């Protein structure tokens, strides 16, 4: 999988994409992540990528030209499955969406900024508009980082068996069961006895009942309740 991220703040994402899981996925050759500075594509001699909105509302709007130039340059090199725009008025990102995106070959993520982008870009070049939740971020970079992380860790081979994504919260619409490590007794705070019993069937049953209880209590919406 290849992810091309278009941003006015590449330095904000550089450390993130070259650390931890994303770094390892790239070193293993399973994923490529490329950052593109939108300012490198502007025809403006002052390197501006935004301008005042028609109609006189507040804030600045990202212009068509640099975004179009960058996306066109990328599309000349390869076909893209999706051109995603990060925006608080997009469809809510979730685990099924991460699963679907993780199966794509080539994806562009355009990070929104300022008051928004010229709507013509959204009409003509964007194939998916995605939000990471009902709150407003200054820019789409953190949203792009969140999505890239959620997608890449699902690419086969990225996680080791022991980190398997199969037991993640949300993977089966249930929150994960609690986990513990040594020591079994820390200052009198005890690990549940069943986990120390070695009885595999009982442990599985306990984990499922914990998942159900936590989901019912914390996220009844996931159970349709
Ligand atoms: Cl994708 N972008 C911005 N700027 N704010 C957000 C968001 C995205 N998702 C939630 N808030």
Coordinates of C-alpha atoms and ligand atoms in Angstrom, one line a residue:
X1 CA 0.0 0.0 0.0
X2 CA 1.2 3.5 -0.8
X3 CA -0.2 6.6 1.0
X4 CA 0.6 10.1 -0.4
X5 CA -0.2 12.9 2.1
X6 CA -0.6 16.4 0.8
X7 CA -0.2 19.0 3.6
X8 CA 1.0 22.6 4.2
X9 CA 2.7 21.3 7.4
X10 CA 4.8 18.2 6.3
X11 CA 7.1 18.7 9.4
X12 CA 4.1 18.0 11.6
X13 CA 3.8 14.5 10.1
X14 CA 7.4 13.7 9.4
X15 CA 8.2 12.4 12.8
X16 CA 5.0 10.5 13.1
X17 CA 5.2 8.5 9.9
X18 CA 8.9 7.6 10.6
X19 CA 8.3 6.2 14.1
X20 CA 6.9 3.0 15.5
X21 CA 4.5 0.9 13.5
X22 CA 4.5 3.1 10.5
X23 CA 8.3 3.1 10.4
X24 CA 8.4 -0.6 10.7
X25 CA 5.8 -1.2 8.0
X26 CA 7.8 0.9 5.7
X27 CA 11.1 -0.8 6.5
X28 CA 9.5 -4.2 5.9
X29 CA 8.5 -2.8 2.4
X30 CA 4.8 -3.4 3.1
X31 CA 3.9 0.3 3.0
X32 CA 5.2 3.5 1.5
X33 CA 4.2 6.9 2.9
X34 CA 5.1 10.1 1.1
X35 CA 4.6 13.6 2.2
X36 CA 4.0 16.4 -0.3
X37 CA 4.3 20.1 0.7
X38 CA 1.4 21.9 -1.0
X39 CA 3.5 25.0 -1.3
X40 CA 5.9 23.2 -3.7
X41 CA 3.0 23.1 -6.2
X42 CA 1.8 26.7 -6.1
X43 CA 2.2 28.9 -9.1
X44 CA 2.1 32.0 -6.8
X45 CA 5.5 33.8 -6.6
X46 CA 4.9 34.4 -2.8
X47 CA 4.2 30.6 -2.4
X48 CA 0.6 31.3 -1.2
X49 CA -1.8 28.5 -1.2
X50 CA -4.9 30.3 0.2
X51 CA -7.0 33.4 -0.5
X52 CA -10.0 35.3 0.7
X53 CA -13.4 33.6 0.3
X54 CA -15.9 35.0 -2.3
X55 CA -18.9 36.4 -0.6
X56 CA -16.9 37.9 2.2
X57 CA -17.2 35.3 5.1
X58 CA -14.4 35.0 7.6
X59 CA -11.1 33.1 7.2
X60 CA -9.0 31.9 4.3
X61 CA -9.8 29.3 1.7
X62 CA -7.2 26.9 0.1
X63 CA -7.0 27.6 -3.6
X64 CA -7.7 25.1 -6.4
X65 CA -4.5 25.5 -8.4
X66 CA -1.8 24.1 -6.0
X67 CA -4.1 21.2 -4.9
X68 CA -5.0 20.4 -8.5
X69 CA -1.3 20.6 -9.6
X70 CA -0.2 18.2 -6.8
X71 CA -3.0 15.6 -7.3
X72 CA -2.5 15.8 -11.1
X73 CA 1.3 15.2 -10.7
X74 CA 0.6 12.2 -8.5
X75 CA -2.0 10.7 -10.8
X76 CA 0.4 10.9 -13.7
X77 CA 2.6 8.4 -11.9
X78 CA 0.0 5.8 -10.8
X79 CA -3.7 5.1 -10.4
X80 CA -5.3 6.0 -7.1
X81 CA -8.1 4.1 -5.5
X82 CA -9.2 7.0 -3.3
X83 CA -8.5 10.7 -2.9
X84 CA -9.4 11.3 0.7
X85 CA -10.0 14.8 2.2
X86 CA -9.9 15.3 5.9
X87 CA -12.6 17.6 7.1
X88 CA -14.9 17.8 10.2
X89 CA -17.9 17.7 7.9
X90 CA -16.9 14.4 6.4
X91 CA -18.2 10.9 7.0
X92 CA -17.1 9.6 10.5
X93 CA -14.0 7.5 10.3
X94 CA -14.4 4.1 12.0
X95 CA -12.9 0.6 12.1
X96 CA -14.8 -0.8 9.1
X97 CA -13.5 2.2 7.1
X98 CA -10.0 1.5 8.3
X99 CA -10.4 -2.1 7.2
X100 CA -11.6 -1.1 3.7
X101 CA -8.8 1.5 3.2
X102 CA -6.1 -1.0 4.4
X103 CA -6.9 -3.1 1.3
X104 CA -6.3 -0.4 -1.2
X105 CA -3.1 0.0 -3.2
X106 CA -2.7 3.7 -3.6
X107 CA -4.4 6.4 -1.6
X108 CA -4.0 10.2 -1.5
X109 CA -4.9 12.0 1.8
X110 CA -5.4 15.8 1.4
X111 CA -5.2 17.6 4.7
X112 CA -7.7 20.4 5.0
X113 CA -6.7 23.7 6.7
X114 CA -7.8 27.3 7.3
X115 CA -11.5 27.8 6.7
X116 CA -11.6 25.0 4.2
X117 CA -10.7 24.3 0.6
X118 CA -12.3 25.7 -2.6
X119 CA -15.4 23.5 -3.0
X120 CA -14.6 22.8 -6.6
X121 CA -11.8 20.5 -5.4
X122 CA -14.2 18.6 -3.4
X123 CA -16.6 18.2 -6.3
X124 CA -14.1 17.3 -8.9
X125 CA -11.1 15.6 -7.3
X126 CA -12.0 14.2 -3.9
X127 CA -13.6 10.7 -3.7
X128 CA -14.0 10.5 0.1
X129 CA -14.5 13.1 2.8
X130 CA -13.6 11.8 6.2
X131 CA -13.8 13.2 9.8
X132 CA -12.3 11.6 12.8
X133 CA -15.0 12.8 15.2
X134 CA -17.3 15.6 16.3
X135 CA -14.8 18.2 17.3
X136 CA -12.8 20.8 15.4
X137 CA -9.0 20.5 14.8
X138 CA -6.9 23.3 13.5
X139 CA -5.9 21.3 10.5
X140 CA -6.3 17.9 9.0
X141 CA -2.8 16.7 9.7
X142 CA -3.7 14.9 13.0
X143 CA -6.7 13.3 11.3
X144 CA -4.4 12.1 8.4
X145 CA -2.0 10.7 11.0
X146 CA -4.9 8.9 12.8
X147 CA -6.2 7.4 9.6
X148 CA -2.8 6.3 8.3
X149 CA -2.0 4.6 11.6
X150 CA -5.4 2.8 11.7
X151 CA -5.0 1.7 8.1
X152 CA -1.4 0.6 8.1
X153 CA -1.6 -1.6 11.2
X154 CA -4.2 -3.7 9.4
X155 CA -2.0 -4.3 6.3
X156 CA -1.1 -8.1 6.5
X157 CA 2.4 -8.6 7.9
X158 CA 2.6 -5.2 9.6
X159 CA 1.7 -6.5 13.1
X160 CA 3.3 -9.5 14.6
X161 CA 1.1 -12.4 15.7
X162 CA 1.2 -11.3 19.3
X163 CA 0.0 -7.9 18.4
X164 CA -2.7 -9.3 16.2
X165 CA -5.4 -6.8 15.3
X166 CA -8.1 -9.5 15.6
X167 CA -8.5 -8.9 19.4
X168 CA -8.7 -5.1 19.1
X169 CA -11.6 -3.2 20.5
X170 CA -14.2 -2.6 17.7
X171 CA -12.9 -5.3 15.4
X172 CA -16.0 -7.3 16.3
X173 CA -18.0 -4.4 17.5
X174 CA -17.1 -5.1 21.1
X175 CA -14.7 -3.3 23.4
X176 CA -11.6 -5.5 24.3
X177 CA -11.4 -7.3 27.6
X178 CA -9.0 -6.0 30.3
X179 CA -5.4 -7.2 30.2
X180 CA -2.9 -7.7 33.0
X181 CA 0.8 -8.6 33.3
X182 CA 3.2 -9.6 36.1
X183 CA 3.2 -9.4 39.0
X184 CA -0.1 -11.2 39.8
X185 CA -0.3 -9.2 43.0
X186 CA 0.9 -5.6 43.1
X187 CA 0.4 -3.9 46.4
X188 CA -2.6 -6.1 47.0
X189 CA -4.2 -5.2 43.6
X190 CA -4.9 -8.7 42.3
X191 CA -5.2 -10.1 38.8
X192 CA -8.5 -12.0 38.3
X193 CA -8.0 -15.6 39.4
X194 CA -9.4 -17.1 36.2
X195 CA -6.5 -15.6 34.2
X196 CA -4.0 -17.5 36.4
X197 CA -5.9 -20.8 36.2
X198 CA -4.5 -22.0 32.9
X199 CA -8.0 -23.1 32.0
X200 CA -8.2 -21.9 28.4
X201 CA -12.0 -22.3 27.9
X202 CA -12.8 -20.6 31.1
X203 CA -10.4 -17.7 30.2
X204 CA -12.1 -17.2 26.8
X205 CA -15.5 -17.3 28.4
X206 CA -14.4 -14.7 31.0
X207 CA -12.9 -12.4 28.3
X208 CA -16.1 -12.5 26.3
X209 CA -18.3 -11.8 29.3
X210 CA -15.9 -8.8 30.2
X211 CA -16.1 -7.6 26.6
X212 CA -19.9 -7.7 26.7
X213 CA -20.2 -6.1 30.1
X214 CA -17.8 -3.2 29.2
X215 CA -19.5 -2.7 25.9
X216 CA -23.0 -2.6 27.4
X217 CA -21.8 -0.2 30.1
X218 CA -19.6 2.1 28.1
X219 CA -20.8 1.9 24.5
X220 CA -24.3 0.5 24.4
X221 CA -24.7 2.0 20.9
X222 CA -22.3 -0.7 19.6
X223 CA -24.8 -3.3 20.6
X224 CA -27.7 -1.4 19.1
X225 CA -29.1 -0.7 22.6
Ligands
LIG1 CL1 -10.7 15.4 9.4 N1 -10.2 17.8 10.2 C1 -10.3 18.9 11.1 N2 -9.7 20.0 10.8 N3 -11.0 18.8 12.2 C2 -11.5 17.6 12.5 C3 -11.4 16.5 11.6 C4 -10.8 16.7 10.5 N4 -12.1 15.5 12.2 C5 -12.5 15.9 13.4 N5 -12.2 17.2 13.5

